[in-house]
Each structure stands twice: as structure tokens, then as C-alpha cells.
Tab-separated table of C-alpha atoms in Angstrom:
chain	number	residue	atom	x	y	z
A	1	MET	CA	-122.452	25.184	87.640
A	2	ALA	CA	-120.324	27.847	87.902
A	3	TRP	CA	-119.097	25.957	90.998
A	4	PHE	CA	-117.503	22.765	89.021
A	5	ILE	CA	-116.436	25.196	85.667
A	6	CYS	CA	-114.287	26.881	88.699
A	7	VAL	CA	-113.160	23.596	89.916
A	8	GLY	CA	-112.505	22.293	86.425
A	9	ILE	CA	-110.066	25.401	86.200
A	10	LEU	CA	-107.868	24.780	89.307
A	11	LEU	CA	-107.651	20.636	88.457
A	12	LEU	CA	-106.271	21.658	84.915
A	13	CYS	CA	-104.219	24.265	85.827
A	14	SER	CA	-102.657	22.651	89.350
A	15	LYS	CA	-102.311	19.764	86.422
A	16	SER	CA	-100.549	22.028	84.033
A	17	GLU	CA	-97.458	23.629	83.758
A	18	GLN	CA	-99.678	26.419	81.223
A	19	CYS	CA	-101.687	28.247	83.947
A	20	THR	CA	-98.237	29.140	85.143
A	21	THR	CA	-95.873	29.318	82.840
A	22	GLY	CA	-95.210	31.287	79.362
A	23	ASN	CA	-92.738	32.719	77.753
A	24	ALA	CA	-93.752	35.682	77.143
A	25	SER	CA	-95.547	37.814	79.594
A	26	LYS	CA	-99.071	39.092	78.016
A	27	LEU	CA	-99.602	41.265	80.819
A	28	ILE	CA	-100.553	44.449	79.499
A	29	GLU	CA	-98.575	47.860	80.774
A	30	HIS	CA	-101.787	50.568	80.008
A	31	THR	CA	-101.118	54.590	79.792
A	32	ALA	CA	-103.394	56.667	80.715
A	33	ASP	CA	-105.326	57.221	76.658
A	34	HIS	CA	-104.644	53.619	75.120
A	35	PHE	CA	-106.858	52.801	78.635
A	36	PHE	CA	-109.954	55.386	77.593
A	37	GLU	CA	-109.303	53.644	73.949
A	38	LYS	CA	-109.226	50.157	74.865
A	39	MET	CA	-112.172	49.920	77.953
A	40	GLN	CA	-114.874	51.617	74.976
A	41	SER	CA	-113.767	47.887	72.628
A	42	GLY	CA	-116.029	45.824	74.283
A	43	LYS	CA	-113.277	43.305	75.972
A	44	MET	CA	-113.601	42.247	79.349
A	45	TYR	CA	-110.336	43.744	81.679
A	46	PHE	CA	-108.853	42.631	84.240
A	47	ILE	CA	-106.790	45.563	85.529
A	48	TYR	CA	-104.162	46.671	88.410
A	49	PHE	CA	-103.873	50.466	89.649
A	50	GLY	CA	-100.885	50.865	91.604
A	51	LYS	CA	-97.309	52.998	92.002
A	52	GLN	CA	-94.573	51.691	93.276
A	53	VAL	CA	-93.677	48.312	94.170
A	54	ASN	CA	-92.868	46.227	97.419
A	55	PRO	CA	-92.100	42.575	97.865
A	56	THR	CA	-95.724	42.004	98.158
A	57	ILE	CA	-96.747	43.710	95.366
A	58	GLY	CA	-93.870	42.081	93.409
A	59	LEU	CA	-95.481	39.090	94.145
A	60	PHE	CA	-99.162	39.892	93.076
A	61	ILE	CA	-97.692	41.214	90.079
A	62	GLU	CA	-95.459	38.350	89.045
A	63	GLN	CA	-99.013	36.122	89.439
A	64	LEU	CA	-101.154	38.509	87.766
A	65	GLU	CA	-98.828	38.400	84.110
A	66	LYS	CA	-99.105	34.906	84.399
A	67	SER	CA	-103.215	34.417	84.958
A	68	ALA	CA	-102.532	36.725	81.917
A	69	ASP	CA	-102.162	33.328	80.177
A	70	ALA	CA	-104.859	31.851	81.387
A	71	LEU	CA	-107.469	33.844	80.851
A	72	GLU	CA	-106.494	35.062	78.054
A	73	ASP	CA	-108.612	31.606	76.698
A	74	TYR	CA	-111.476	33.371	77.897
A	75	GLY	CA	-111.060	36.093	75.986
A	76	ILE	CA	-109.894	38.608	79.427
A	77	SER	CA	-106.675	40.777	78.775
A	78	VAL	CA	-104.805	41.409	82.163
A	79	ALA	CA	-102.904	44.793	82.109
A	80	LYS	CA	-101.676	47.175	84.891
A	81	VAL	CA	-101.958	50.679	84.999
A	82	ASN	CA	-98.471	52.359	87.107
A	83	CYS	CA	-99.936	55.960	88.537
A	84	THR	CA	-97.006	57.183	88.730
A	85	ASN	CA	-96.466	57.711	85.074
A	86	GLU	CA	-99.864	58.058	83.838
A	87	HIS	CA	-103.402	59.317	85.918
A	88	ILE	CA	-107.042	57.968	85.518
A	89	ALA	CA	-108.805	59.825	88.274
A	90	LYS	CA	-111.216	57.436	89.799
A	91	TYR	CA	-108.375	54.833	90.051
A	92	CYS	CA	-105.052	56.371	90.796
A	93	THR	CA	-105.954	58.213	93.849
A	94	GLY	CA	-107.943	57.042	97.373
A	95	GLU	CA	-106.672	54.615	99.558
A	96	ASP	CA	-108.293	52.226	97.376
A	97	LEU	CA	-104.828	52.582	95.595
A	98	MET	CA	-102.879	49.475	95.102
A	99	LYS	CA	-104.770	47.079	96.629
A	100	LYS	CA	-107.657	46.703	94.583
A	101	VAL	CA	-108.011	44.950	90.768
A	102	TYR	CA	-111.151	45.879	88.735
A	103	LEU	CA	-113.150	44.146	86.658
A	104	PHE	CA	-114.164	46.105	83.458
A	105	ARG	CA	-117.050	45.671	80.621
A	106	ASP	CA	-117.380	48.422	77.548
A	107	GLY	CA	-115.970	50.979	80.701
A	108	ASN	CA	-117.792	49.480	83.485
A	109	VAL	CA	-116.892	47.817	86.525
A	110	LEU	CA	-118.590	44.613	86.721
A	111	LYS	CA	-116.693	43.216	89.826
A	112	SER	CA	-113.788	44.733	91.777
A	113	PHE	CA	-111.416	42.405	94.085
A	114	ASP	CA	-109.057	42.865	97.428
A	115	THR	CA	-105.463	42.058	95.804
A	116	ASP	CA	-104.927	40.060	98.727
A	117	THR	CA	-107.853	37.857	97.815
A	118	VAL	CA	-106.563	37.345	94.236
A	119	PHE	CA	-103.491	36.193	95.525
A	120	ASP	CA	-101.635	33.491	93.247
A	121	VAL	CA	-102.871	32.116	89.726
A	122	ASN	CA	-105.914	30.117	90.716
A	123	ALA	CA	-107.148	32.495	92.798
A	124	ILE	CA	-107.226	35.283	90.344
A	125	VAL	CA	-108.582	32.771	87.874
A	126	SER	CA	-111.890	31.575	89.689
A	127	HIS	CA	-112.748	34.499	90.931
A	128	VAL	CA	-112.498	36.318	87.747
A	129	LEU	CA	-113.892	33.402	85.831
A	130	LEU	CA	-116.884	33.329	88.428
């Protein structure tokens, strides 16, 4: 059943610019304090933790930003944390920094994804909703 839902979403996104374009960015940039506050809200968050932006990461951030609108329809907020300015011990250190994106609910990681598997809007939406 979940497979049919994902296929339907992919078809809608490929036929509709609503999934890939938007006027205002819905991508939230969290501070450390804001991150910890939001983790207790009960809401789902798809969050990327990174430092410097190279061309590859820049392309990923663009796709992440575009996916925020589509995921908002499912009650999932999309955010990023700039680990150059903020420090969240578990996520802003180590070799996974800039290579992973995390899906949270109630402060718990439900899933983590390698950035190379969530490379565009359709991949982000389908992986998060699975």
C-alpha cells in the first residue's frame, strides 16, 4: 500500500510544479536552542546538519528547500542547522556531518538518509513518506 502512495506522489510531483517550485522558502534554519525546543513539539522534522556549502551540497540544499513545500502538506517540517554557527553535539560532529539527513519525531530519530539517496525533490518526498 505504501508503495502505491509513493508512486502516486511521484506522479503528482512530476506533473505539477507545486512540488518543485514555490515563492517563499519553507526551509527553516534552526539555532541549537530552537532545535531542542522543536524536538519536544511532537511534530515531525526532516533536518540536515552541515557546515560549509560546496557546489554538491548547494544543489542538495536547493532540492531540500523545494521539498519543504511538498512535505508540509503531510505535517513534516524541513529544516537545516548550520553547524558552523551552532553546535549540536550528536549531529554537528563526526564523519557523518554533511552526509546524512535525519527524520525526527519527539526528539527521536525515526530514520536517517545518506544525502546521495535523497538527491532531488521526488527522492526526498518518497523516502520520507515511506
